[in-house]
CSV table of C-alpha atoms in Angstrom, one decimal:
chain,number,residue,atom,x,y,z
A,1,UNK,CA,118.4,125.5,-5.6
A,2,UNK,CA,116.5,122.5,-3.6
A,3,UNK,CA,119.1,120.5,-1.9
A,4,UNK,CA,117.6,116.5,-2.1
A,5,UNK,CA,118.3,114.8,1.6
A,6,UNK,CA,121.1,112.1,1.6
A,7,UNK,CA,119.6,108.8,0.8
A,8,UNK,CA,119.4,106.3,4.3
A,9,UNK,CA,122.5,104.8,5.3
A,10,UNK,CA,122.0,100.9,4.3
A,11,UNK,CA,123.5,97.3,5.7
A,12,UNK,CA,125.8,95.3,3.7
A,13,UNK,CA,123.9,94.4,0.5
A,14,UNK,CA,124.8,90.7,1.4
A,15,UNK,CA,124.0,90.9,4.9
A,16,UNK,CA,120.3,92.5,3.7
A,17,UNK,CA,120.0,89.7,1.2
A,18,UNK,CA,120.6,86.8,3.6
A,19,UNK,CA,117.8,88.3,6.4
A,20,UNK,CA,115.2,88.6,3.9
A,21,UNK,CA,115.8,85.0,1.7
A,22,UNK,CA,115.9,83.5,5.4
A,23,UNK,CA,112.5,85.5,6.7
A,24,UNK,CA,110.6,85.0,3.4
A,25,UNK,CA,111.5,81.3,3.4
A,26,UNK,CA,111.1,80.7,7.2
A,27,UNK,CA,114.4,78.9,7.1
A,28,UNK,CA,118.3,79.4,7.0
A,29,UNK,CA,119.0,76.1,5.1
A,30,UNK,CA,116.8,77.1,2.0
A,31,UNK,CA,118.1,80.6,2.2
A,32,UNK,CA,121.5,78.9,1.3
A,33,UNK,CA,119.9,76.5,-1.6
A,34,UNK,CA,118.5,80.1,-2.8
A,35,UNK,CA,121.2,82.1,-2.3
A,36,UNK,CA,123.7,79.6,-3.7
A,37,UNK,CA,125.9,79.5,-0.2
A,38,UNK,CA,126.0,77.7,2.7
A,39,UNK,CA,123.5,77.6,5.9
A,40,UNK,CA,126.7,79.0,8.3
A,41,UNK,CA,127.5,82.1,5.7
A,42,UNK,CA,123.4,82.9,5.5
A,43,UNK,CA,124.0,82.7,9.8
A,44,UNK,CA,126.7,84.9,9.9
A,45,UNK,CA,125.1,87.6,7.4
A,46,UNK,CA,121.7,87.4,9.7
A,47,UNK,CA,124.1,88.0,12.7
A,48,UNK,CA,126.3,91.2,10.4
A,49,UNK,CA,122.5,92.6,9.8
A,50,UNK,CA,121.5,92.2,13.4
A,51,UNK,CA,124.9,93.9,14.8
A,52,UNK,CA,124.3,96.8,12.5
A,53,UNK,CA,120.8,97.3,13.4
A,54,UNK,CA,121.8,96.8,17.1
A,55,UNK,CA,118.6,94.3,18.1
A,56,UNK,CA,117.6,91.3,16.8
A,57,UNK,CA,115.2,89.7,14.0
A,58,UNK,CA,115.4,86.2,14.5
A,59,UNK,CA,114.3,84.7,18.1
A,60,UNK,CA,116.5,81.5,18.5
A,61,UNK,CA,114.1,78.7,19.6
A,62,UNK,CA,115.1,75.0,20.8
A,63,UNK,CA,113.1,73.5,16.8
A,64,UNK,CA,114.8,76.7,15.2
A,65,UNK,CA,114.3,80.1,14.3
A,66,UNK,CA,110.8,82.7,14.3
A,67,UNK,CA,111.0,86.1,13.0
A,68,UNK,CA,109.9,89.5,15.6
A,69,UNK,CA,107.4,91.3,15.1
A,70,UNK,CA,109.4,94.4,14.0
A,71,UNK,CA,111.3,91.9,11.4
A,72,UNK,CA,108.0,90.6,10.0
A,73,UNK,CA,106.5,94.2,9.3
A,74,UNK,CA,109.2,95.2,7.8
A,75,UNK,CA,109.8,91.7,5.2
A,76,UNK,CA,107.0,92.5,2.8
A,77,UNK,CA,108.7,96.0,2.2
A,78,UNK,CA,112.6,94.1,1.8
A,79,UNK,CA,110.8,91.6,-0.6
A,80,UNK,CA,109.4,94.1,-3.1
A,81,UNK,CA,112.4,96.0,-2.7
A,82,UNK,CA,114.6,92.7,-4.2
A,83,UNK,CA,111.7,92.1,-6.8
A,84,UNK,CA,112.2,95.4,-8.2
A,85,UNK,CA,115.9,95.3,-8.3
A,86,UNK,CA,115.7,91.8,-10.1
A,87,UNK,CA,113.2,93.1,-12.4
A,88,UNK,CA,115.6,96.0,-12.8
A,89,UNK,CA,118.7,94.0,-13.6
A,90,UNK,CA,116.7,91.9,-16.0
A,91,UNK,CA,115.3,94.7,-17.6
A,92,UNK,CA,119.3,95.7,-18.5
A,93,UNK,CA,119.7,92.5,-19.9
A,94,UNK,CA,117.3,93.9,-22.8
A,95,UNK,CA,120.6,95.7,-24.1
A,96,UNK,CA,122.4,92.5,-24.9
A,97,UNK,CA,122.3,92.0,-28.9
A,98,UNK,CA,121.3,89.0,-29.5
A,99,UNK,CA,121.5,87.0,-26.5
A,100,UNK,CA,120.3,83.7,-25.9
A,101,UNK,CA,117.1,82.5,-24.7
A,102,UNK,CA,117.6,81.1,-21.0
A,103,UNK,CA,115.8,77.8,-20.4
A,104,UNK,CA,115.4,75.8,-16.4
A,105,UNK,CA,114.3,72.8,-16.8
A,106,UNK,CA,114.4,69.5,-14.9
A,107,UNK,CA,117.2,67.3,-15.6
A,108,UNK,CA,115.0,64.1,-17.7
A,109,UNK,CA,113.0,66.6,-19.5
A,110,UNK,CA,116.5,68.8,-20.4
A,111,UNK,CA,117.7,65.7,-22.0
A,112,UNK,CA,115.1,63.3,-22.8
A,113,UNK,CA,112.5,65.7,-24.0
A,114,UNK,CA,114.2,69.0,-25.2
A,115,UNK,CA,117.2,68.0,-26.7
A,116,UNK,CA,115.7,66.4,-29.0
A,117,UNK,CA,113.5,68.9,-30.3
A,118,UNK,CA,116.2,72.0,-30.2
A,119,UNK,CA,117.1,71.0,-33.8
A,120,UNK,CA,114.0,71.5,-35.1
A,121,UNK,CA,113.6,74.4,-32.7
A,122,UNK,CA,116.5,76.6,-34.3
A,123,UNK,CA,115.1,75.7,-37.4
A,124,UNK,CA,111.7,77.6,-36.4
A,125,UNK,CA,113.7,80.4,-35.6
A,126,UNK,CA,116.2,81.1,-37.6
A,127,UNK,CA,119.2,83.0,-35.7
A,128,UNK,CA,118.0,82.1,-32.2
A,129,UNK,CA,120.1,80.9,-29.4
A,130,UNK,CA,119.2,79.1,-26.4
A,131,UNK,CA,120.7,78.7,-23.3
A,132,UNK,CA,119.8,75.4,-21.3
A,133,UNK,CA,120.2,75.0,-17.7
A,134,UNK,CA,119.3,71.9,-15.8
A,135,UNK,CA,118.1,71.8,-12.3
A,136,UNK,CA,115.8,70.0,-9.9
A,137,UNK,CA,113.9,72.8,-8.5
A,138,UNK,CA,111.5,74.9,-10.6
A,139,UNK,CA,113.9,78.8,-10.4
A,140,UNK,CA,111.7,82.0,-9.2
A,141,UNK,CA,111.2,84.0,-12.6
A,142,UNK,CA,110.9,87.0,-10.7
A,143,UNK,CA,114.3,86.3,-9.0
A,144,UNK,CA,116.3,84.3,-11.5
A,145,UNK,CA,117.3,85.2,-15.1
A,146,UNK,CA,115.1,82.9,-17.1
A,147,UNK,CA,112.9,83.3,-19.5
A,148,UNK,CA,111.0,79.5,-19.7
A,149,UNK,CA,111.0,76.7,-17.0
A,150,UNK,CA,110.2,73.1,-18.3
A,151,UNK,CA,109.2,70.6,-15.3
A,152,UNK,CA,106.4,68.4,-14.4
A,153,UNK,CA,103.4,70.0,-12.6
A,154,UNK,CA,100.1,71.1,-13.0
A,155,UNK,CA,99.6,71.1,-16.6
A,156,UNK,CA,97.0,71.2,-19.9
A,157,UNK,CA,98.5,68.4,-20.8
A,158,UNK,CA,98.5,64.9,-20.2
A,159,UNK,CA,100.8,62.0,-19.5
A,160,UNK,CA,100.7,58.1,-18.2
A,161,UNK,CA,103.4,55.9,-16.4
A,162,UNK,CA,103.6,52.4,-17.3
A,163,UNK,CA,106.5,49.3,-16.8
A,164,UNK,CA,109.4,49.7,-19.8
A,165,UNK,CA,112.1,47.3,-20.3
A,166,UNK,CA,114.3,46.0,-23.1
A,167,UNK,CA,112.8,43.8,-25.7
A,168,UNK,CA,114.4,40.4,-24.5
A,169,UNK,CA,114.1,40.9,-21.1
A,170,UNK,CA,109.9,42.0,-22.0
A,171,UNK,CA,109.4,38.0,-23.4
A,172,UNK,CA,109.5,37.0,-19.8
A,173,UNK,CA,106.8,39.4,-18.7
A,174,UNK,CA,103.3,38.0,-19.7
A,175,UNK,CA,101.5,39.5,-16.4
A,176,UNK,CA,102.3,41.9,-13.8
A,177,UNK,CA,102.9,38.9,-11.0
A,178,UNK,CA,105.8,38.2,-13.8
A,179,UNK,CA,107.4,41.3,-12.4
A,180,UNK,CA,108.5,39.2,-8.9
A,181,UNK,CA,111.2,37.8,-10.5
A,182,UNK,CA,112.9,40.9,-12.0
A,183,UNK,CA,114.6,44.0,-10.7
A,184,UNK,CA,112.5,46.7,-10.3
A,185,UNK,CA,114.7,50.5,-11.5
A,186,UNK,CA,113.8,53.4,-9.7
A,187,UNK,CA,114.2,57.2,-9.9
A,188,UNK,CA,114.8,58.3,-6.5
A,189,UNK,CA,112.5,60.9,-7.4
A,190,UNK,CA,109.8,59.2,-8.7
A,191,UNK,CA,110.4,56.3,-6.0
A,192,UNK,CA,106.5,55.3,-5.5
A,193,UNK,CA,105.2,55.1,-9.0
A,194,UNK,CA,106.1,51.6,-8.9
A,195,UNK,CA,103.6,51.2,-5.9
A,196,UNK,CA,101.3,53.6,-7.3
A,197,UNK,CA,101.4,51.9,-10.6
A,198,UNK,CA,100.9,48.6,-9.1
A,199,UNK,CA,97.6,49.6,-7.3
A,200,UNK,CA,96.1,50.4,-10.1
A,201,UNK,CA,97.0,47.6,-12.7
A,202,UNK,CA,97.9,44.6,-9.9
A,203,UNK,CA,96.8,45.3,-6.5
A,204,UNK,CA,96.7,41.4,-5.8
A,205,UNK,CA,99.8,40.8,-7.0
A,206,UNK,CA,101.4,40.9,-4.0
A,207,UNK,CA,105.1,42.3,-5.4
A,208,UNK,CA,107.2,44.1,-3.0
A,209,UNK,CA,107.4,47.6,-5.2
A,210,UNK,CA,110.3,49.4,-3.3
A,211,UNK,CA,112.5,46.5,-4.3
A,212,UNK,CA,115.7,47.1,-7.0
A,213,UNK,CA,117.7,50.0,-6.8
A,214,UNK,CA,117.1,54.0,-7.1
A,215,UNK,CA,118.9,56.4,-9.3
A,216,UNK,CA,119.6,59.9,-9.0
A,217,UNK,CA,119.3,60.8,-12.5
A,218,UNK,CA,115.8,59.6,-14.4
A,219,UNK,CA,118.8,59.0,-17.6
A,220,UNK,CA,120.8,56.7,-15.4
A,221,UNK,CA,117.8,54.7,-14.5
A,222,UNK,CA,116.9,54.5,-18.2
A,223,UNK,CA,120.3,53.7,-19.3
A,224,UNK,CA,120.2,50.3,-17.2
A,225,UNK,CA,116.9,49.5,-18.5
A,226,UNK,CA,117.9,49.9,-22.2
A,227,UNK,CA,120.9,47.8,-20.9
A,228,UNK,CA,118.6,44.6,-20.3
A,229,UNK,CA,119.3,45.3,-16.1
A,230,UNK,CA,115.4,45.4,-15.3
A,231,UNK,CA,111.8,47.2,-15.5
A,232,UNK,CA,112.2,50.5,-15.0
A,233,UNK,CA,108.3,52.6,-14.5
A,234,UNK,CA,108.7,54.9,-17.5
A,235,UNK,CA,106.8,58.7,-18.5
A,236,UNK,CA,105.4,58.6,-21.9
A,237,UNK,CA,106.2,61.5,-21.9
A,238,UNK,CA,110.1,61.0,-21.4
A,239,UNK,CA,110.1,57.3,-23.8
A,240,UNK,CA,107.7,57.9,-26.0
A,241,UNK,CA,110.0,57.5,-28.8
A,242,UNK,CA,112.3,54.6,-27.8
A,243,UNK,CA,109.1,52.6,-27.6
A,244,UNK,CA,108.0,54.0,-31.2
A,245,UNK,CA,111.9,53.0,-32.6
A,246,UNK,CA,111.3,49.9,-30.6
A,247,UNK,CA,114.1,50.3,-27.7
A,248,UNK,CA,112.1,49.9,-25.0
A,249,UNK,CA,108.9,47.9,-25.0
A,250,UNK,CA,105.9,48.3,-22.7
A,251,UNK,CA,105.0,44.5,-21.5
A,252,UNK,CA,101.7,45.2,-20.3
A,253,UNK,CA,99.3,47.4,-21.3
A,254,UNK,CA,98.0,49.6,-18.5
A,255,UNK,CA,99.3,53.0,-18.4
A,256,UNK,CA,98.7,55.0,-15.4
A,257,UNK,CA,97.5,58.9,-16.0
A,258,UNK,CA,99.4,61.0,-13.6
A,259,UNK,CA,98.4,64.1,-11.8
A,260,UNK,CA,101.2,66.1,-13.1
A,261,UNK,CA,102.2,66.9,-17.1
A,262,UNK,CA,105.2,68.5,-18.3
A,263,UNK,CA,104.3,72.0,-18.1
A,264,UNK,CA,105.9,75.0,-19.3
A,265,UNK,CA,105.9,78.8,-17.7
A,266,UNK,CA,107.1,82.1,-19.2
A,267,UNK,CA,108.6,84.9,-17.7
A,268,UNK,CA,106.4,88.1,-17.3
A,269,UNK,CA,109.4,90.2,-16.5
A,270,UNK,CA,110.3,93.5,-18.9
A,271,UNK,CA,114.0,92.0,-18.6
A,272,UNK,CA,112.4,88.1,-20.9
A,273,UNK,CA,113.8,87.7,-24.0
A,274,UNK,CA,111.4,89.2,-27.0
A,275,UNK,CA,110.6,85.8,-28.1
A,276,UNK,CA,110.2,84.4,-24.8
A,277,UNK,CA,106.6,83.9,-25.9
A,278,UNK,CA,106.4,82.2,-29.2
A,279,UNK,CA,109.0,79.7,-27.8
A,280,UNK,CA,106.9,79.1,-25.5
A,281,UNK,CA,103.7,78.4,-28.0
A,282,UNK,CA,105.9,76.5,-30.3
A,283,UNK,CA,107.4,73.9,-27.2
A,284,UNK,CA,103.5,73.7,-26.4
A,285,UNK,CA,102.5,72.4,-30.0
A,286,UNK,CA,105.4,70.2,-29.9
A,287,UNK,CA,104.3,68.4,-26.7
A,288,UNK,CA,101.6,67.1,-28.5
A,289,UNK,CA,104.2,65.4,-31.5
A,290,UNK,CA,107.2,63.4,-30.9
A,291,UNK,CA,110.4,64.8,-31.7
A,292,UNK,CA,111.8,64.4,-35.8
A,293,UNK,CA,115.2,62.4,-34.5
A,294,UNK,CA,114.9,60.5,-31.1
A,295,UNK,CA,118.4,61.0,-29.5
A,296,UNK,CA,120.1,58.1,-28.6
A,297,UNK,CA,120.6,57.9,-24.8
């Protein structure tokens, strides 16, 4: 009878996590936005590893941290290691009956452009639930339990920013030098497309683009603009329809293509929900229609 050697003796899972998110990402402070903790618990997990391996893998520099050499051999090997135990855990999530379909996307497009499309979503797929999650950084599908990720990057598809507004405020707009005497709305993420938008349609129109205030949430910036409270620079895709219903009206006609499109990536992992993939054709086909029912914002 063949007597199988013990397994080697391992860190704290924690402590093992921490290292590697912090070595991978080159940084403690991500590590925490990654791990979901803050940037002293990632320190004192790094220091946990290091006392248990009695040397250690981070040199501490005056501009911050830089892996040894033994730490950065080893990293590639840690990495897989967590791939495979994520793919593993996913892969048990198979077993669920019936559970839902888990869905990142970006907050504006989780509102503005999904929601209004679940209805007739559910309807496609009768008996399917979905799980929506709204976040500002695209999630790691190897590392994270979802099965599509909606936000704006490199895309098939196309979109175009242009000024929005209210229709009474829009009768006072008859050219872009109009746009002096009104508040420009901002998303504090999308904070130059005003001057990127006024390059391209006014660049002699001498308006001050970072003026008005910025809003954390595209929705918040939108509700002020539905409100009558200024120009906000809107994404077709995002107000497509409340310029169709006439909501929001576009005072001058030059729309801006962008680099990025909404675009729309599946998980490869064995763990994805079985219908992980004709979601994701069916959200495709329906980015080039509007949505049945516009939701009121």
């Amino acid at each position: 009878m063949s007597v199988r050697p013990p397994r080697p003796r391992l860190p704290a899972l924690n402590a093992l996590r921490a290292f590697e998110a912090a070595a991978r990402l080159e940084s403690f402070a991500k590590a925490a936005d990654e791990l979901g903790v803050t940037p002293g618990a990632v320190t004192q997990q790094v220091r946990q590893f290091e006392a248990w391996l009695g040397f250690p893998v981070f040199r501490r520099l005056p501009q911050g941290v830089v892996l040894t050499d033994a730490a950065r051999e080893a990293l590639p090997r840690l990495t897989r290691g967590f791939d495979m135990l994520g793919q593993g855990v996913q892969a048990l999530r198979v077993a669920r009956p019936s559970r839902p379909l888990a869905i990142a996307a970006l907050p504006c497009i989780a509102q503005l452009w999904l929601s209004p499309r679940l209805p007739a979503l559910q309807q496609a797929f009768a008996g399917l639930q979905v799980s929506v999650a709204a976040m500002e950084e695209v999630p790691d599908l190897r590392r994270e339990p979802y099965d599509l990720t909606l936000f704006y990057g490199p895309s098939s598809g196309t979109d175009a920013i242009l000024p929005v507004c209210a229709p009474a405020l829009a009768t006072r707009l008859a050219t872009p030098a109009d746009l002096e005497r009104e508040t420009l709305l901002h998303d504090a993420v999308w904070r130059h497309d005003w001057a990127r938008w006024l390059s391209f349609a006014a660049p002699d129109a001498g308006i001050d683009a970072a003026r008005g205030p910025a809003f954390s949430l595209y929705s918040l910036a939108l509700d002020a603009a539905l409100a009558g409270a200024g120009v906000l620079m809107g994404r077709l895709s995002l107000i497509g329809p409340l310029l169709e219903t006439g909501r929001l009206v576009a005072p001058f006609p030059h729309a801006m293509p962008t680099p990025d499109a909404l675009a729309i990536a599946c998980s490869s992992s064995s763990g994805a929900h079985r219908e992980r993939q004709a979601v994701l054709d069916w959200l495709s086909a329906a980015q080039m229609q509007p949505p049945q029912s516009p939701s009121r914002i």
